[in-house]
Coordinates of C-alpha atoms in Angstrom, one line a residue:
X1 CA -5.1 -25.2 19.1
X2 CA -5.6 -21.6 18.1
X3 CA -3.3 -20.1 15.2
X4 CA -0.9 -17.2 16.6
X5 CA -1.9 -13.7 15.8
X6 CA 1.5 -12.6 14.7
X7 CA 4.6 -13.8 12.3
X8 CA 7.7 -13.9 15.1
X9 CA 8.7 -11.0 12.6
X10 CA 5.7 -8.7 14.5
X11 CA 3.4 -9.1 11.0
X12 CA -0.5 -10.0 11.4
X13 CA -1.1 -13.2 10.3
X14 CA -4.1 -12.9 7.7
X15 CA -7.3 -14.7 8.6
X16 CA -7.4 -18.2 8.4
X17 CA -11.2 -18.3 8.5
X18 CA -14.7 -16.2 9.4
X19 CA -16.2 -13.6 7.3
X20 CA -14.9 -12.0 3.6
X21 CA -14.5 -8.5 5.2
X22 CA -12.3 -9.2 8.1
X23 CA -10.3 -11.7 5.8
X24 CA -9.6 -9.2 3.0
X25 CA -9.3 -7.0 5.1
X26 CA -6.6 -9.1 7.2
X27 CA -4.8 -9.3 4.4
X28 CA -4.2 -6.4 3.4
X29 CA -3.0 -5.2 6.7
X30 CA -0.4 -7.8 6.1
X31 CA 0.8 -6.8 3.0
X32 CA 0.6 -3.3 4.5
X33 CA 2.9 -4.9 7.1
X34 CA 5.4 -6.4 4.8
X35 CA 5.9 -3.4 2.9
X36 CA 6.6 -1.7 6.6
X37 CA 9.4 -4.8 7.3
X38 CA 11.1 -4.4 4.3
X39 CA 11.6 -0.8 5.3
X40 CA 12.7 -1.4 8.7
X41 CA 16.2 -0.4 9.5
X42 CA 17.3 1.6 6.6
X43 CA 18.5 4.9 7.0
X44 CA 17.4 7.6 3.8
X45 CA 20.7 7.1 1.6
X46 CA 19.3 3.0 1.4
X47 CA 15.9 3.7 0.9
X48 CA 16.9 5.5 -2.4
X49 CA 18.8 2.5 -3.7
X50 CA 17.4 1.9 -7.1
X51 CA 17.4 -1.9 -7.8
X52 CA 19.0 -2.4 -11.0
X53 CA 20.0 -0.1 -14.1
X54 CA 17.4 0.7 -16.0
X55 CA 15.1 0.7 -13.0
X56 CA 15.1 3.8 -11.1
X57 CA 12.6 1.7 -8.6
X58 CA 13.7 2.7 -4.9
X59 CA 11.8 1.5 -1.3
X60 CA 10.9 5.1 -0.8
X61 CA 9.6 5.5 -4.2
X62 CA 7.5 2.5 -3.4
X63 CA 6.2 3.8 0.3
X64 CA 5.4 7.0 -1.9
X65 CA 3.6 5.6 -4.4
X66 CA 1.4 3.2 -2.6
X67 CA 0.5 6.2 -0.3
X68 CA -0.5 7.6 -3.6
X69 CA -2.7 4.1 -4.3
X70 CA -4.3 4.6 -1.2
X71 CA -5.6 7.5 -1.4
X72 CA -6.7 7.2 -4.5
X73 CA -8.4 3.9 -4.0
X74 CA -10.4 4.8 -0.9
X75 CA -10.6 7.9 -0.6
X76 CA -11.5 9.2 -4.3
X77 CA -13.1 5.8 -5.5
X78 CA -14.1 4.8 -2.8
X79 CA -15.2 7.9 -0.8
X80 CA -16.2 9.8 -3.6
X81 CA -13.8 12.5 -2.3
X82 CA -11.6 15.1 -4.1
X83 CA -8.5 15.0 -3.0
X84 CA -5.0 16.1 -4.6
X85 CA -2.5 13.7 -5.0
X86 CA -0.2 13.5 -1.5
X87 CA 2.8 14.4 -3.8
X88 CA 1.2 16.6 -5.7
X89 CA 0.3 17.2 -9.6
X90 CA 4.2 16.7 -10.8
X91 CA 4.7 13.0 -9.1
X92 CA 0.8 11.0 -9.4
X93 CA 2.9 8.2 -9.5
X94 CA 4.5 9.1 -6.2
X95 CA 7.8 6.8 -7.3
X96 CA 9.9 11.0 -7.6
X97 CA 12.1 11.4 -4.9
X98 CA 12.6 14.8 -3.3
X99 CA 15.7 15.2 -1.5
X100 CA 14.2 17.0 1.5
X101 CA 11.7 13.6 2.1
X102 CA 12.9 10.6 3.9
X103 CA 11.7 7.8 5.1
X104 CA 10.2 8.7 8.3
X105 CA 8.2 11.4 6.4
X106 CA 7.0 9.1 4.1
X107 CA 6.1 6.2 6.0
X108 CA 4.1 8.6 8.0
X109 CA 2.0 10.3 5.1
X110 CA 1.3 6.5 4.2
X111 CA -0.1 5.7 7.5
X112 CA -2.0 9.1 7.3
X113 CA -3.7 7.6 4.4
X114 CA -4.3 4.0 5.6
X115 CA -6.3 5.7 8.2
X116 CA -8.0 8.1 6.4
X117 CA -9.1 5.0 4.0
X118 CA -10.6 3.1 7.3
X119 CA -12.5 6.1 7.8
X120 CA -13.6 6.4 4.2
X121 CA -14.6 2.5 4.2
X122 CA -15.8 2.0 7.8
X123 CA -19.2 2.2 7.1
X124 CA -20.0 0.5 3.6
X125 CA -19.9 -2.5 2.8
X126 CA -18.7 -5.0 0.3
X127 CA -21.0 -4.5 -2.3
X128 CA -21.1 -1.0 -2.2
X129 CA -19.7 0.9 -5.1
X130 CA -17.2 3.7 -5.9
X131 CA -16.3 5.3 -9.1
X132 CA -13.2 5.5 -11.0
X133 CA -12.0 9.0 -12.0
X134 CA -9.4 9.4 -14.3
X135 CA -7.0 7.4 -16.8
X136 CA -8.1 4.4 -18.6
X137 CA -11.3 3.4 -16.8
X138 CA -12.3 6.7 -16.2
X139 CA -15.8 6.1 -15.3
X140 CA -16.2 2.8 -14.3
X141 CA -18.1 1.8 -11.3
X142 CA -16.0 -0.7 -8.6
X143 CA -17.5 -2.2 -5.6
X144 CA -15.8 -2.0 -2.4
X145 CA -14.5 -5.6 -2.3
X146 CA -12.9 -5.2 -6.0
X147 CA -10.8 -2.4 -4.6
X148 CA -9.7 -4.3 -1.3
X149 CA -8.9 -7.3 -3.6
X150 CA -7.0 -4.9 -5.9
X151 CA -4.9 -3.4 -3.4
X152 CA -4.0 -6.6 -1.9
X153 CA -2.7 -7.4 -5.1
X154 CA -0.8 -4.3 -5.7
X155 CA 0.9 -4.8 -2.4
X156 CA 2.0 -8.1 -3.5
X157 CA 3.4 -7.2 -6.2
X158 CA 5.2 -4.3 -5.0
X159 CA 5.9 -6.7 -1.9
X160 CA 7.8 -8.6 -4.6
X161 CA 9.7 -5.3 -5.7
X162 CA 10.6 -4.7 -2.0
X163 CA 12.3 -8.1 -1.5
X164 CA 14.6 -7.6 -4.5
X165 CA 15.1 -3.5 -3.6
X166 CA 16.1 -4.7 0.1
X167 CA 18.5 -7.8 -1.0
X168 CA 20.3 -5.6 -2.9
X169 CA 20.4 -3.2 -0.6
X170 CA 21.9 -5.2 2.2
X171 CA 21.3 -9.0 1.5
X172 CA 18.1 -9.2 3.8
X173 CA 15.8 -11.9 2.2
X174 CA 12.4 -13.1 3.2
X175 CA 9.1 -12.0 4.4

C-alpha cells in the first residue's frame, strides 16, 4: 500500500523514505505548511494576538520573521547574495508589526522568499557550502544540508509557538 501524499488537513506528508535531499527537503515544506495552517482563517486583528504577557510574540510576527530566516539562510548564506532584510534595517528580527501589514501581505512576502530560496539552492548540493555573515558566527562556513536541517528546526520550534498563539487565539489545537 502506498502512503498518502497529504494530511486530510491539505499538508505534505514528509518522506517516509528515498534520498536525504528530497526527505529534508520534504520536511521542511511541511513545516512550511504547518506554519501556513495555523494561519488559516484569521483575520489581521487575530494574527496580532500576542500569546501571553510578557510575550509580545504574535502569528504575524512569526510569518515575518521566518520570511526574515529565509532569506537570510538561502539567499545570503546560502547564495552568497546581498540582500536587505525584507523588513528592513529597523525590524532584522522581523517579529515588529506595522499597522499598514496584514496577513495576506506577509504571507505573501514569505512565499516570495521560499521561492527565491529554491532558486538559490536548486542547483548545489548537500555538501556544498555557504557562509555566515553577521552576528555571532560571523564567518563560519555551513553546508547546504546544515542549513535545511536548521530551518527545519526553526520551524518546529516556532511551529510550537503557533500552536500556543492560535489556541489562545480561538481554541484551535493540533497540527
Amino acid at each position: 500500500m502506498t502512503a498518502p501524499m497529504n494530511l486530510p488537513d491539505g499538508r505534505p506528508i514528509p518522506r517516509l523514505t528515498g534520498d536525504e535531499r528530497p526527505m529534508l527537503e520534504s520536511w521542511l515544506d511541511f513545516h512550511r505548511a504547518t506554519l501556513e495552517l495555523k494561519c488559516a482563517g484569521l483575520d489581521d486583528a487575530q494574527v496580532r494576538l500576542a500569546s501571553a504577557e510578557p510575550s509580545g510574540l504574535t502569528l504575524l510576527g512569526l510569518v515575518q520573521h521566518l520570511a526574515e530566516c529565509e532569506r537570510n539562510w538561502f539567499q545570503r548564506v546560502v547564495g552568497g547574495v546581498d540582500v536587505p532584510p525584507v523588513y528592513g534595517e529597523e525590524n532584522e528580527s522581523g517579529y515588529a508589526l506595522d499597522a499598514g501589514r496584514g496577513i495576506g501581505e506577509a504571507l505573501e512576502a514569505w512565499r516570495k522568499e521560499i521561492a527565491r530560496g529554491r532558486e538559490a539552492c536548486g542547483a548545489r548540493d548537500l555538501d556544498s557550502v555557504g557562509r555566515i555573515g553577521d552576528g555571532p558566527m560571523a564567518g563560519v562556513e555551513v553546508s547546504l544540508r546544515w542549513v535545511l536541517i536548521h530551518m527545519i528546526e526553526e520551524y518546529a520550534r516556532h511551529n510550537g509557538h503557533a500552536d500556543i498563539l492560535r489556541e489562545r487565539i480561538d481554541g484551535v489545537t493540533g497540527a
